[in-house]
XYZ file of C-alpha atoms in Angstrom:
186
model
C -94.909 53.424 14.623
C -94.576 52.336 18.405
C -91.494 50.934 19.706
C -91.964 47.571 19.789
C -92.481 47.647 16.330
C -89.635 49.637 15.308
C -87.447 47.081 17.434
C -88.589 44.154 15.068
C -88.794 46.080 11.744
C -84.459 46.720 13.136
C -84.124 42.983 14.179
C -85.754 41.449 11.022
C -83.221 43.850 9.068
C -80.528 42.847 10.598
C -80.744 38.988 10.466
C -81.624 39.814 6.622
C -78.112 41.229 6.757
C -76.800 38.611 8.444
C -77.941 35.797 5.948
C -77.009 37.546 3.468
C -73.746 38.340 4.114
C -73.476 34.361 4.791
C -75.052 33.268 1.568
C -72.351 36.129 -0.136
C -69.297 34.559 1.439
C -70.117 30.694 1.039
C -70.891 31.924 -3.167
C -67.829 33.707 -3.125
C -65.277 30.329 -1.194
C -67.773 28.409 -3.914
C -66.567 30.941 -6.847
C -62.686 30.302 -5.435
C -62.639 26.416 -5.223
C -59.159 25.327 -5.231
C -57.741 28.948 -7.330
C -57.904 30.446 -3.440
C -55.270 29.751 -0.550
C -55.654 27.562 1.836
C -54.897 28.745 5.164
C -55.980 28.176 8.262
C -58.230 30.370 10.438
C -56.474 30.843 13.026
C -54.600 33.809 14.287
C -51.573 34.226 14.443
C -50.283 35.068 18.142
C -47.174 35.866 19.313
C -45.011 33.297 20.818
C -46.396 30.389 19.152
C -46.425 28.627 16.060
C -48.518 30.330 12.902
C -50.814 28.447 10.618
C -49.369 26.777 7.949
C -50.050 28.525 4.237
C -50.401 27.295 1.121
C -50.874 29.765 -2.014
C -49.948 30.243 -5.934
C -47.448 33.338 -6.762
C -47.637 35.599 -9.440
C -45.037 33.333 -11.063
C -47.703 30.462 -10.676
C -45.208 29.317 -8.463
C -47.102 27.230 -4.959
C -45.431 28.498 -1.690
C -45.891 27.090 1.613
C -44.693 28.204 4.775
C -43.640 24.915 6.016
C -41.518 24.406 3.108
C -39.209 26.964 5.134
C -39.353 25.459 8.452
C -35.597 26.185 9.249
C -35.306 29.339 7.934
C -36.081 32.739 9.370
C -39.515 34.220 7.063
C -40.191 37.536 6.466
C -43.540 37.887 5.783
C -44.659 41.450 3.839
C -48.491 42.367 3.693
C -48.880 44.998 0.295
C -51.086 46.762 -1.651
C -50.766 47.868 -5.553
C -52.450 51.549 -3.986
C -50.240 51.766 -0.749
C -47.773 54.339 -1.961
C -45.642 53.035 0.648
C -45.671 49.608 -0.180
C -44.425 50.530 -3.751
C -41.513 52.750 -2.388
C -40.315 50.274 -0.796
C -40.415 47.320 -3.411
C -37.115 48.061 -4.654
C -35.813 47.375 -0.434
C -37.511 44.062 -0.061
C -36.844 43.148 -3.662
C -32.938 43.660 -3.164
C -33.717 41.792 0.280
C -34.805 38.245 -1.576
C -32.479 38.849 -3.439
C -29.792 38.980 -0.922
C -31.928 36.118 0.969
C -29.343 32.838 2.424
C -29.693 29.814 3.805
C -30.429 31.505 6.728
C -33.825 33.683 5.989
C -36.319 34.041 3.143
C -37.967 36.892 2.152
C -41.806 37.112 0.908
C -44.741 38.901 -0.027
C -48.261 38.983 0.425
C -50.619 40.659 -2.129
C -54.894 40.170 -1.136
C -56.431 40.335 -5.033
C -59.808 41.861 -4.685
C -60.028 42.429 -0.673
C -59.577 45.497 1.211
C -59.574 48.185 -2.048
C -57.150 45.982 -3.893
C -57.945 45.601 -7.205
C -59.167 41.703 -8.471
C -56.268 38.757 -9.673
C -55.658 39.581 -13.187
C -55.882 43.104 -12.871
C -53.121 42.823 -10.080
C -50.835 40.227 -11.934
C -50.957 42.385 -15.533
C -49.984 45.681 -13.087
C -47.391 43.277 -11.572
C -46.662 42.695 -14.781
C -44.888 45.825 -16.059
C -42.903 46.438 -13.026
C -39.650 44.376 -12.759
C -39.056 42.449 -10.240
C -36.852 39.476 -10.256
C -36.578 38.448 -7.376
C -39.919 39.720 -4.786
C -42.133 36.190 -4.274
C -45.242 37.842 -4.607
C -48.181 35.375 -3.301
C -51.513 35.485 -4.164
C -54.147 35.417 -0.958
C -57.639 36.865 -2.772
C -59.838 35.171 -0.563
C -57.944 37.408 2.837
C -58.154 34.789 5.233
C -54.066 35.053 5.319
C -54.659 38.817 6.153
C -57.522 38.730 7.993
C -54.924 35.342 10.638
C -52.151 37.529 10.895
C -53.899 40.407 11.468
C -53.668 43.465 8.353
C -55.216 46.077 9.197
C -53.423 48.481 7.253
C -50.958 47.735 4.669
C -47.871 47.316 4.931
C -47.108 45.494 7.566
C -44.756 42.743 7.954
C -44.333 39.492 9.648
C -41.185 37.570 11.691
C -40.859 34.173 11.946
C -38.580 32.361 13.180
C -36.493 28.759 12.407
C -39.424 27.282 14.320
C -41.784 28.154 12.461
C -43.367 31.136 15.777
C -44.193 34.293 15.724
C -42.121 36.697 16.455
C -43.288 39.607 15.788
C -46.013 41.461 13.881
C -45.177 45.581 12.676
C -47.493 47.622 10.770
C -45.989 50.824 8.685
C -43.152 50.875 6.861
C -39.662 49.734 8.278
C -36.065 50.176 6.637
C -33.861 47.419 5.314
C -31.875 47.453 8.022
C -34.650 47.707 10.517
C -36.083 44.338 8.613
C -32.537 42.426 8.527
C -31.105 43.376 12.434
C -34.795 41.849 12.713
C -33.869 39.276 11.107
C -30.437 38.424 12.658
C -31.738 38.985 16.108
C -34.361 35.884 16.118
C -33.791 32.491 16.932
């Protein structure tokens, strides 16, 4: 086969794959409809105000970041398959229980994204755990993950009282370090 024919075949294949991917994304968005999170497609940047989001928790409650304006926010992205995440959940639950008028603890799981199980399976699995104070917000579209640039679990984001992103930290963070970060923020 001539080089130009091979190149044309490769280009046509790439265009077809791209079109299929775009169509699949549109179908997923349409299927998820209103049950999905309402999340801005903006990317969160250090020192800038983060986009608002509206997510439903495993408890059925609606959470909006804007509801916590005036408080510091610790936002933890995690997954059920992540052993480090699971090992740190008791501390995160304790932090949520101890939360004050100064700060709030929120966690985010993205069912169907980055290896996480489907939403129904995740909720069933999570009910078997005994965390009473830990707000677990569901981001089935993965838009919040993308807006914070989450590439690994766990990843923490610290948001100040004005709604500005102070820090994003991938990897394990112990309770004392989390509290220290919260104390040093506005």
